[in-house]
XYZ file of C-alpha atoms in Angstrom:
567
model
C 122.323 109.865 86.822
C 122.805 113.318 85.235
C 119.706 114.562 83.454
C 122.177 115.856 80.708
C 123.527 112.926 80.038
C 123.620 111.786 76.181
C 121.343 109.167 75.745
C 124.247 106.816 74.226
C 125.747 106.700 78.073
C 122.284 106.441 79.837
C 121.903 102.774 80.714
C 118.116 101.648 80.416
C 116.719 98.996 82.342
C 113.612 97.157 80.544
C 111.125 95.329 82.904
C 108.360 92.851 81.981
C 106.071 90.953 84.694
C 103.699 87.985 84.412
C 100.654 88.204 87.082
C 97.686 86.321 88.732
C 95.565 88.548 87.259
C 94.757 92.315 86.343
C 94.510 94.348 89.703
C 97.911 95.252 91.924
C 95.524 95.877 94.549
C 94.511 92.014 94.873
C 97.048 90.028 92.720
C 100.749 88.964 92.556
C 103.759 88.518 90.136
C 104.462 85.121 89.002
C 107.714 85.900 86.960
C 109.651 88.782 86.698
C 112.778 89.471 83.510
C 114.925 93.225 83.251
C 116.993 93.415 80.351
C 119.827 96.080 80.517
C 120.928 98.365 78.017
C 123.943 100.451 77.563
C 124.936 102.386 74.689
C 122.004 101.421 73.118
C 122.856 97.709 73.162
C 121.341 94.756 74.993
C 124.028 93.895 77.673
C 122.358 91.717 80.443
C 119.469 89.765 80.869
C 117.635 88.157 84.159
C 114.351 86.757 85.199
C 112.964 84.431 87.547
C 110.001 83.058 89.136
C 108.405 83.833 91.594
C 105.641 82.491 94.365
C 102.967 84.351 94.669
C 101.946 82.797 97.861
C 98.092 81.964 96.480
C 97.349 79.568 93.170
C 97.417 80.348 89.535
C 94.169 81.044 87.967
C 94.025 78.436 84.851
C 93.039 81.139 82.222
C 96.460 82.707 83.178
C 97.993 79.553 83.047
C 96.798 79.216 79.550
C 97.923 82.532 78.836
C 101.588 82.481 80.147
C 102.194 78.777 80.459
C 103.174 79.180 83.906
C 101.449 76.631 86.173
C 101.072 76.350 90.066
C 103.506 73.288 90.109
C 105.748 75.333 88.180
C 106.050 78.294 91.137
C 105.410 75.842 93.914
C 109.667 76.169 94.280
C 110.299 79.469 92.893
C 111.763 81.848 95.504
C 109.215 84.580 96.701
C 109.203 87.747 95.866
C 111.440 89.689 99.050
C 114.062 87.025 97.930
C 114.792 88.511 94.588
C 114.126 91.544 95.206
C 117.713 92.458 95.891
C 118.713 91.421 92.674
C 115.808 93.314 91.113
C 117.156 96.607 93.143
C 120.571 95.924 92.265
C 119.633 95.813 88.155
C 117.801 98.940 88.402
C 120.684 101.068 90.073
C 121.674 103.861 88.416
C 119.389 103.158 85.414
C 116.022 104.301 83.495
C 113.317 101.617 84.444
C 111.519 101.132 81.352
C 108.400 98.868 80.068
C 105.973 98.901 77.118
C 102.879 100.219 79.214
C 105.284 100.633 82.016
C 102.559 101.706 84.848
C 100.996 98.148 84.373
C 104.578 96.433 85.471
C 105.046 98.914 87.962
C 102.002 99.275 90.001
C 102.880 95.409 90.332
C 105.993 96.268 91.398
C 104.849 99.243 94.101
C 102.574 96.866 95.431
C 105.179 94.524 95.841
C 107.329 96.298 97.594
C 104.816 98.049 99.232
C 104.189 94.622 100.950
C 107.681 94.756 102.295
C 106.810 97.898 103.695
C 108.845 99.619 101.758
C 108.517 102.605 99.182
C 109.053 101.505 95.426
C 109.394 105.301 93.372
C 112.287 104.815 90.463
C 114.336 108.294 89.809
C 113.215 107.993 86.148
C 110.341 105.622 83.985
C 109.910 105.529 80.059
C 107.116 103.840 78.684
C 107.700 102.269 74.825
C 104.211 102.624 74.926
C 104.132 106.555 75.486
C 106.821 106.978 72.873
C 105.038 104.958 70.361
C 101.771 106.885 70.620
C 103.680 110.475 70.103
C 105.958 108.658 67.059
C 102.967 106.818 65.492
C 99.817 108.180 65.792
C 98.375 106.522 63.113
C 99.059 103.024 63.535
C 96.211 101.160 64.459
C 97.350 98.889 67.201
C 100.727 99.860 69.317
C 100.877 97.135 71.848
C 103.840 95.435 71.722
C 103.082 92.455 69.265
C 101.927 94.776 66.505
C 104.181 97.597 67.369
C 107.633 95.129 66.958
C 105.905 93.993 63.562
C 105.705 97.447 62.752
C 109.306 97.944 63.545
C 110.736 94.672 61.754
C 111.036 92.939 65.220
C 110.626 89.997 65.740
C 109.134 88.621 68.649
C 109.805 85.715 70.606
C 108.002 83.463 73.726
C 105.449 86.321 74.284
C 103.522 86.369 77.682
C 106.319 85.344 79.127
C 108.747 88.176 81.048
C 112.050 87.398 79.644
C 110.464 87.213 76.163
C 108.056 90.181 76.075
C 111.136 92.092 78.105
C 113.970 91.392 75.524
C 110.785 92.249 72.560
C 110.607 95.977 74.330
C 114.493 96.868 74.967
C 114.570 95.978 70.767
C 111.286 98.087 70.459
C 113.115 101.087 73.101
C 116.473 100.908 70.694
C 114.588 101.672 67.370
C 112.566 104.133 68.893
C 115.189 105.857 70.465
C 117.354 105.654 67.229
C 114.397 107.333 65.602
C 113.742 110.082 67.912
C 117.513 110.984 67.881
C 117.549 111.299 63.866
C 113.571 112.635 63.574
C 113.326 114.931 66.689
C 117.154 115.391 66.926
C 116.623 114.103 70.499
C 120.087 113.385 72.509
C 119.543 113.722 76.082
C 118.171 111.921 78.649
C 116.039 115.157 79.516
C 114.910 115.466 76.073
C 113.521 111.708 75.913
C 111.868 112.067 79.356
C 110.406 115.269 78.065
C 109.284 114.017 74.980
C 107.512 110.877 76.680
C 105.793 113.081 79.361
C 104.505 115.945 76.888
C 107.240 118.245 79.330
C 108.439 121.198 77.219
C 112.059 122.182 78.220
C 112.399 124.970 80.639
C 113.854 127.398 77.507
C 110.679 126.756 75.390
C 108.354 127.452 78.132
C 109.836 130.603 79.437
C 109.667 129.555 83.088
C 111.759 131.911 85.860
C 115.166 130.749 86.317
C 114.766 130.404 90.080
C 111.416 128.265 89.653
C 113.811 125.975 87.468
C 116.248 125.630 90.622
C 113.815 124.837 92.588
C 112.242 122.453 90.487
C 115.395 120.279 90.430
C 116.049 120.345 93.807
C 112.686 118.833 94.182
C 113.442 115.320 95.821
C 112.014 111.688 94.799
C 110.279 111.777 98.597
C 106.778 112.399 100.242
C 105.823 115.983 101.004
C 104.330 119.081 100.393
C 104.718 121.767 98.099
C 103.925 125.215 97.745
C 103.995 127.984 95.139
C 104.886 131.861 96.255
C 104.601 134.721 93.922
C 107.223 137.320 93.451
C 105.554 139.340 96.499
C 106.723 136.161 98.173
C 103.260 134.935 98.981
C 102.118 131.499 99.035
C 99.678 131.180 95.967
C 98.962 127.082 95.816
C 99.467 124.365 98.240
C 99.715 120.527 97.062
C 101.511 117.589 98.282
C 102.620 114.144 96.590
C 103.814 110.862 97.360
C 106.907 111.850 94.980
C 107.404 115.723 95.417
C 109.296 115.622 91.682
C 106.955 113.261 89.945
C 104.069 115.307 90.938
C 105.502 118.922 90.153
C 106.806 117.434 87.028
C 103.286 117.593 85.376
C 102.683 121.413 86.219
C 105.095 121.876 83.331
C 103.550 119.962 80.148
C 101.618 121.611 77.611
C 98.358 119.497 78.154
C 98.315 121.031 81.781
C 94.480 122.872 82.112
C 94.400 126.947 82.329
C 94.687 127.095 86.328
C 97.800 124.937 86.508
C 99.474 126.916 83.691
C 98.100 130.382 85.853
C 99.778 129.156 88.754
C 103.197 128.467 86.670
C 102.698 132.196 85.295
C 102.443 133.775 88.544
C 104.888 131.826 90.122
C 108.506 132.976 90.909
C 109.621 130.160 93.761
C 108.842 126.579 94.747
C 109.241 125.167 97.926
C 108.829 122.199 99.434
C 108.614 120.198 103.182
C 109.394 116.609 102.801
C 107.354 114.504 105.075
C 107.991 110.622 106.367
C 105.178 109.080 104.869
C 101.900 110.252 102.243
C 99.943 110.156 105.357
C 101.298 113.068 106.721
C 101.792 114.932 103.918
C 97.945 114.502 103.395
C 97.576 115.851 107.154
C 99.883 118.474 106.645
C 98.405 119.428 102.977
C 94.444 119.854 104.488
C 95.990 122.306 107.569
C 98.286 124.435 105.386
C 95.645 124.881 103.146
C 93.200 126.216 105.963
C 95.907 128.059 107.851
C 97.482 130.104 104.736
C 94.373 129.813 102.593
C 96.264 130.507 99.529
C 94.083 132.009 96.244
C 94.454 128.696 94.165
C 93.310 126.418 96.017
C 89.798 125.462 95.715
C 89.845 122.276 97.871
C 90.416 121.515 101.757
C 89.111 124.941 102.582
C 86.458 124.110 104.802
C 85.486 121.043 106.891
C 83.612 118.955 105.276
C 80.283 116.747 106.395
C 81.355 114.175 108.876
C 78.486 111.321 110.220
C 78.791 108.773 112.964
C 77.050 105.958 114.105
C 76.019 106.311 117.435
C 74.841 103.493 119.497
C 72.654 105.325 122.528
C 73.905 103.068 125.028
C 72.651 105.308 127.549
C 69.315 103.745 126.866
C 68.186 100.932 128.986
C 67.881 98.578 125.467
C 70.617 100.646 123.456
C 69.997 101.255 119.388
C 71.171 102.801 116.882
C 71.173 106.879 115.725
C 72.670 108.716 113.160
C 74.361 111.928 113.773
C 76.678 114.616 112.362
C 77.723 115.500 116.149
C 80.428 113.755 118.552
C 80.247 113.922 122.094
C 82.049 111.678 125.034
C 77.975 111.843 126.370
C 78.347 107.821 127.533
C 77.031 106.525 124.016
C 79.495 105.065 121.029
C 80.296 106.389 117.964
C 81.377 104.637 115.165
C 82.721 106.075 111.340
C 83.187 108.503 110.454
C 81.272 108.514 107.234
C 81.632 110.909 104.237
C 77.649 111.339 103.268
C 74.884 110.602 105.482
C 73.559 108.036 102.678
C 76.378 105.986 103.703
C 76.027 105.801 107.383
C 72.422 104.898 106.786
C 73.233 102.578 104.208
C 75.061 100.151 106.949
C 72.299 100.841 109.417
C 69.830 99.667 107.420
C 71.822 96.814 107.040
C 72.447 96.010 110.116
C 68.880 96.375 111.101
C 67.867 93.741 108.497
C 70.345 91.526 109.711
C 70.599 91.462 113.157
C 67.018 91.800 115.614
C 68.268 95.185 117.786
C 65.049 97.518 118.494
C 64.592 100.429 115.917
C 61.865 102.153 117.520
C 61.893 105.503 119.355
C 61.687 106.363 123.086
C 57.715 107.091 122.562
C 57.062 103.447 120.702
C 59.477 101.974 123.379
C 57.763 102.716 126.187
C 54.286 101.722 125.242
C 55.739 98.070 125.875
C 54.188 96.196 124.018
C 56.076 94.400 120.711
C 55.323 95.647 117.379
C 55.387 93.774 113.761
C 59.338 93.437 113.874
C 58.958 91.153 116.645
C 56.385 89.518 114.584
C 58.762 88.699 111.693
C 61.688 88.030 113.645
C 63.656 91.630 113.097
C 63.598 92.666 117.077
C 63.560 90.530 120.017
C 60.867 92.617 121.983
C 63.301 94.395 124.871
C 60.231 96.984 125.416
C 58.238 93.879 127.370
C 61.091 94.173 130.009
C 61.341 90.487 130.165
C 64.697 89.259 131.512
C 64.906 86.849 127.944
C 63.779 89.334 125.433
C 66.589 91.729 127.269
C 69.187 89.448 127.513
C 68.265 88.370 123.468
C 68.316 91.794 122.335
C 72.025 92.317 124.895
C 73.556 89.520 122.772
C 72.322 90.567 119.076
C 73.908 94.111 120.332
C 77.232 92.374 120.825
C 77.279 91.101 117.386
C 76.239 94.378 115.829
C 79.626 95.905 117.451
C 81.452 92.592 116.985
C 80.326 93.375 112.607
C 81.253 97.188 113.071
C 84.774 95.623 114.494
C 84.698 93.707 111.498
C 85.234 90.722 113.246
C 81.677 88.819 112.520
C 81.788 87.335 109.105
C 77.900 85.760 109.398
C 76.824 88.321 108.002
C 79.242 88.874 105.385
C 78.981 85.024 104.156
C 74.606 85.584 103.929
C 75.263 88.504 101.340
C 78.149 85.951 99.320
C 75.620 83.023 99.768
C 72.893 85.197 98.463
C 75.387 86.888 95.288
C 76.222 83.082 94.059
C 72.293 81.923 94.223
C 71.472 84.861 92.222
C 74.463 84.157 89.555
C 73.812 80.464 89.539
C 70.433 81.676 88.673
C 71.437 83.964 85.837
C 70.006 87.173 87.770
C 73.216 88.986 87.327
C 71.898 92.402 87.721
C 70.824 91.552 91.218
C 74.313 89.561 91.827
C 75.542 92.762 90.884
C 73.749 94.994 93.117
C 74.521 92.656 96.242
C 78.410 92.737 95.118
C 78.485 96.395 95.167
C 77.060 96.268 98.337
C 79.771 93.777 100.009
C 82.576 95.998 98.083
C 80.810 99.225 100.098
C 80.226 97.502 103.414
C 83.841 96.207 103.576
C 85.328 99.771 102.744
C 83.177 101.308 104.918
C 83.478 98.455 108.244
C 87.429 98.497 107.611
C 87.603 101.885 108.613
C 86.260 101.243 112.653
C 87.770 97.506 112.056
C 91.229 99.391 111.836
C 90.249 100.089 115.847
C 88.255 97.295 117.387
C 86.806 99.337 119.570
C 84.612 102.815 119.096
C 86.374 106.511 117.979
C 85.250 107.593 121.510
C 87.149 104.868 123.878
C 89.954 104.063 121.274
C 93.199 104.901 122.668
C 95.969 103.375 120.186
C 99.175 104.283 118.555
C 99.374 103.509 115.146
C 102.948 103.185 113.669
C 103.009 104.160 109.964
C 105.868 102.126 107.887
C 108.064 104.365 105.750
C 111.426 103.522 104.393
C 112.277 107.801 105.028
C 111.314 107.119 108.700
C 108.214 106.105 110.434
C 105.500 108.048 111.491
C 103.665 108.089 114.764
C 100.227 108.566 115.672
C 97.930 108.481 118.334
C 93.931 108.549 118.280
C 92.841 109.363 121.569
C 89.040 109.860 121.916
C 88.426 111.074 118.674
C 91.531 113.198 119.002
C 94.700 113.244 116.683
C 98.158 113.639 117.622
C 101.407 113.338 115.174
C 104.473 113.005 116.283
C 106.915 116.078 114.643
C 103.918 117.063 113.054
C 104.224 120.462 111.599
C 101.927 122.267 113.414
C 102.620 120.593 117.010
C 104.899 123.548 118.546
C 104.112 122.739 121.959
C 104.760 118.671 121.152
C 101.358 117.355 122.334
C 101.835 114.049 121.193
C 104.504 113.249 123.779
C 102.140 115.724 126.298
C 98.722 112.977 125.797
C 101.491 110.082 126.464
C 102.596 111.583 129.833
C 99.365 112.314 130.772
C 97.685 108.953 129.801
C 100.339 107.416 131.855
C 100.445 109.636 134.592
C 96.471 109.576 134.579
C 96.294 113.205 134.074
C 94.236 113.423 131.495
C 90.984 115.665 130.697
C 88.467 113.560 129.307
C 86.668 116.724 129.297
C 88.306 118.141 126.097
C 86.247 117.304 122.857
C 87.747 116.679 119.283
C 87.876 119.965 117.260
C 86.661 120.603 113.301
C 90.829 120.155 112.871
C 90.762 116.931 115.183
C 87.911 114.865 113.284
C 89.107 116.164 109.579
C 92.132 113.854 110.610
C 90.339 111.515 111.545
C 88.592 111.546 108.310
C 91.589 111.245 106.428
C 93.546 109.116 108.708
C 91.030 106.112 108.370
C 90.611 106.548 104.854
C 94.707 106.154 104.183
C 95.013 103.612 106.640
C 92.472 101.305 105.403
C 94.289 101.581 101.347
C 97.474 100.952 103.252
C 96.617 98.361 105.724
C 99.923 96.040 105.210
C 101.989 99.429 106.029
C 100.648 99.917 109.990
C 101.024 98.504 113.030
C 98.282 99.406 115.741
C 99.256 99.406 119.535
C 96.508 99.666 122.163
C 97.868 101.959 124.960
C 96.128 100.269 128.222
C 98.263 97.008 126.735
C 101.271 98.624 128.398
C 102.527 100.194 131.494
C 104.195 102.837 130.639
C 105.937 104.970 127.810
C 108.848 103.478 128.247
C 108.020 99.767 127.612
C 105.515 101.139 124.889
C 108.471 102.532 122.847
C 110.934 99.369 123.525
C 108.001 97.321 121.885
C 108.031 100.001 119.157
C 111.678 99.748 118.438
C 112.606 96.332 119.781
C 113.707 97.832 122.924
C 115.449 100.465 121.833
C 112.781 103.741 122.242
C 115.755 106.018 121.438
C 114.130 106.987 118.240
C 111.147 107.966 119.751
C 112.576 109.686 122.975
C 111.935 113.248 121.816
C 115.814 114.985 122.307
C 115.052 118.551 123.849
C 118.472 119.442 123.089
C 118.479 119.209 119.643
C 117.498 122.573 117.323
C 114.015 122.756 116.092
C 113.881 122.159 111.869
C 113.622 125.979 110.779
C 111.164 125.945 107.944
C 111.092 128.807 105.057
C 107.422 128.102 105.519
C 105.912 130.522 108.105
C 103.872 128.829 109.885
């Protein structure tokens, strides 16, 4: 679709959703209806249930009318999805609060393991708030009243999606003979608060490179006209994200940065992951003046179980060593890493006590009220007790022991049953900040220090490859791997050739850092693959690719990618 195009021959796309509930992150879509409109007309209409694969909360079957007996048939979601793709083609996907239907949507697809980013969006709800900025209510009930619309079967999708493409035609009608709007630019602009190019005076070779910015994952990077690189960002949608450096509401540094700025170019990466990576290196390597963030490496804290200890506990520390002991994390603020020992020393009876208590042995009050089993008397019982409650303290940093888990639930309900919310509360933000945090080494099942995995990032612009070796990162075609040391650690794991003597750099645990914390909001997206689970590369990359590693085999032949970015 032409951005020129008049907005008479721009065909629109309108889509409503029912859901489970409120959050994309947790809930599905229990109906779904597009309506299509060309030249300004209502030309096609579809919707459909859909099984969302868990039940139907009653307050939204009250709401919507849509029961669990009524979905128990539908089709599921990846089975209309080609028809939903297939409506969409070529068109403006549109909604009345539009980021509500499609963070449904992302998620969705996002399940698939696919990417869900539409060329073009335009919210009714958007346009209604620049057009009327005095009427009192503009969701879609009042806002269709407003416009002599009537509207029919609401909270339902085909319903609420027909109300909107009426509400989109008025609105557009009136924005063509009020703002003498008639392209498809112009609307999008309008919508967005995006001046035209012309009104905001912006350097015809910026422009260019503006729209040759694609819909993909990647970084970006401003140079002035000494061709230096000024500012350094990246985005999940390279033209989505640049888009907003050019509205008027943009703060005084973005519109500095637009000033000074002469070119834009851009690296397109497989995944968000690795533009993350690549955004937190560039940033250190070129250090460019605008940037603020990412400059330095920030506080990193582990868990570290002193298992060189004849009865191992637990230590915090800011330092990571391959010294015999395990480290779990890695934690943002030290708070947090002693937030989930303190836990885990109220739940589980490990010893607490330093070296100098230790070897007085003889028990102290812990033993007394059941919180340590005593290991310090050297008795083969109190050992082999305190062995086994270590086991489940790793087994509930591999997030695989749910005792503890269901004691903190037990404890939330007794407290709202009792009408003590404010402590329900308090023990439901802790369950929400132990599962965050526990998902994180979970994603492993095994310490940062022995895990030696390849994690296989799902992207519909081509995979991405990791592996964490020892608290080490390696990305395959990573930008700044010249001398290709992700295939190198594979060789030498499977030729047994490896240091072990070589610890993790600043650069090495800052992607770790940011690694975990993707992975874990992007958990239905990667595939983890334990390296001592296979003999070789070979049979590690069929598995990989079904047995075909061809995709993986790294082809010395072929020309390395020259990048304008100088590396």
């Amino acid at each position: 679709m032409q951005k020129n195009n008049s907005i008479d021959k721009t065909t629109f796309t309108v889509v409503d959703v029912e859901t489970t509930g409120l959050s994309a992150r947790y809930e599905r879509i229990i109906e779904i209806a597009l309506v299509r409109v060309e030249n300004l007309k209502i030309v096609e209409k579809f919707s459909s249930l859909i099984n969302p694969q868990r039940p139907i909360p009653s307050f939204i079957s009250m709401l919507t009318g849509i029961t669990n007996s009524d979905v128990k048939n539908a089709p599921m979601f990846h089975q209309v999805f080609p028809k939903i793709s297939e409506q969409l083609e070529d068109s403006v996907l549109c909604g009345h609060n539009l980021q509500f239907d499609l963070s449904f949507l992302r998620n969705e697809v996002q399940i698939l393991g696919n990417d869900f980013n539409p060329s073009h969006t335009l919210c009714t709800l958007k346009l209604a708030r620049k057009l009327f900025p005095n009427l009192k209510s503009r969701s879609l009930g009042p806002l269709a009243y407003h416009l002599n619309i009537k509207a029919k079967n609401s909270h339902r999708a085909l319903g609420d999606a027909e109300t909107t493409a009426k509400v989109l035609i008025k609105l557009i009608k009136q924005l063509k003979d009020k703002e003498n709007i008639q392209t498809i630019e112009e609307l999008l602009s309008y919508q967005t608060g995006v001046k035209t190019f012309q009104s905001l005076n912006i350097k015809p070779e910026l422009q260019n490179d503006f729209y040759n910015l694609p819909n993909a994952p990647g970084i970006y990077y401003f140079l002035n006209s000494r061709n230096e690189i000024i500012y350094i960002g990246k985005a999940k949608s390279l033209r989505e994200r640049v888009k907003s450096y050019f509205s008027p509401g943009a703060d005084s540094r973005v519109r500095k940065i637009i000033r000074q700025a002469k070119r834009l170019h851009h690296i397109i990466t497989n995944s968000e992951l690795t533009a993350l990576l690549a955004e937190a290196e560039s940033i250190k390597v070129k250090n460019p003046k605008h940037n603020k963030m990412l400059k330095g490496y920030g506080n990193k804290y582990f868990i570290k179980v002193l298992k060189n200890n004849s009865a191992p506990f637990l230590d915090i520390t800011n330092k990571f060593d391959l010294d015999g002991c395990d480290y779990f994390g890695l934690y943002h603020s030290k708070r947090d890493a002693q937030k989930i020992v303190e836990f885990i020393n109220k739940t589980f009876a490990i010893r607490e006590c330093d070296d100098k208590e230790f070897l007085k042995s003889r028990p102290c009050f812990l033993y007394d009220i059941q919180r340590c089993t005593a290991p310090c008397l050297g008795i083969d019982i109190n050992v082999s007790k305190h062995k086994a409650e270590l086991e489940e303290v790793y087994r509930f940093l591999n997030g695989e022991n749910q005792n503890a888990m269901n004691r903190l639930l037990n404890k939330m309900k007794y407290f709202s049953s009792q009408q003590m919310y404010e402590k329900a509360a308090e023990i439901k933000h802790l369950i929400d900040f132990l599962l965050e945090e526990i998902h994180k080494s979970s994603l492993l099942s095994e310490p940062i220090n022995s895990a030696k995995v390849l994690i296989e990032i799902l992207s519909p612009s081509g995979n991405d490859y990791l592996i964490l070796f020892e608290g080490k990162v390696f990305i395959k075609g990573y930008l700044y791997d010249n001398k290709n040391k992700f295939e190198e650690i594979l060789d030498d794991f499977y030729s047994g050739t490896i240091n072990n003597d070589a610890l993790p750099s600043q650069e090495d645990l800052e992607k770790l850092k940011i690694v975990l914390q993707w992975l874990i909001k992007n958990r239905n997206r990667v595939k983890v693959y334990y390296l001592k689970d296979y003999s070789g590369k070979q049979e590690l990359f069929a598995k990989l690719n079904n047995n075909d590693a061809s995709d993986l085999i790294v082809d010395n032949t072929r020309t390395d990618p020259i990048y304008d970015f100088n590396i």
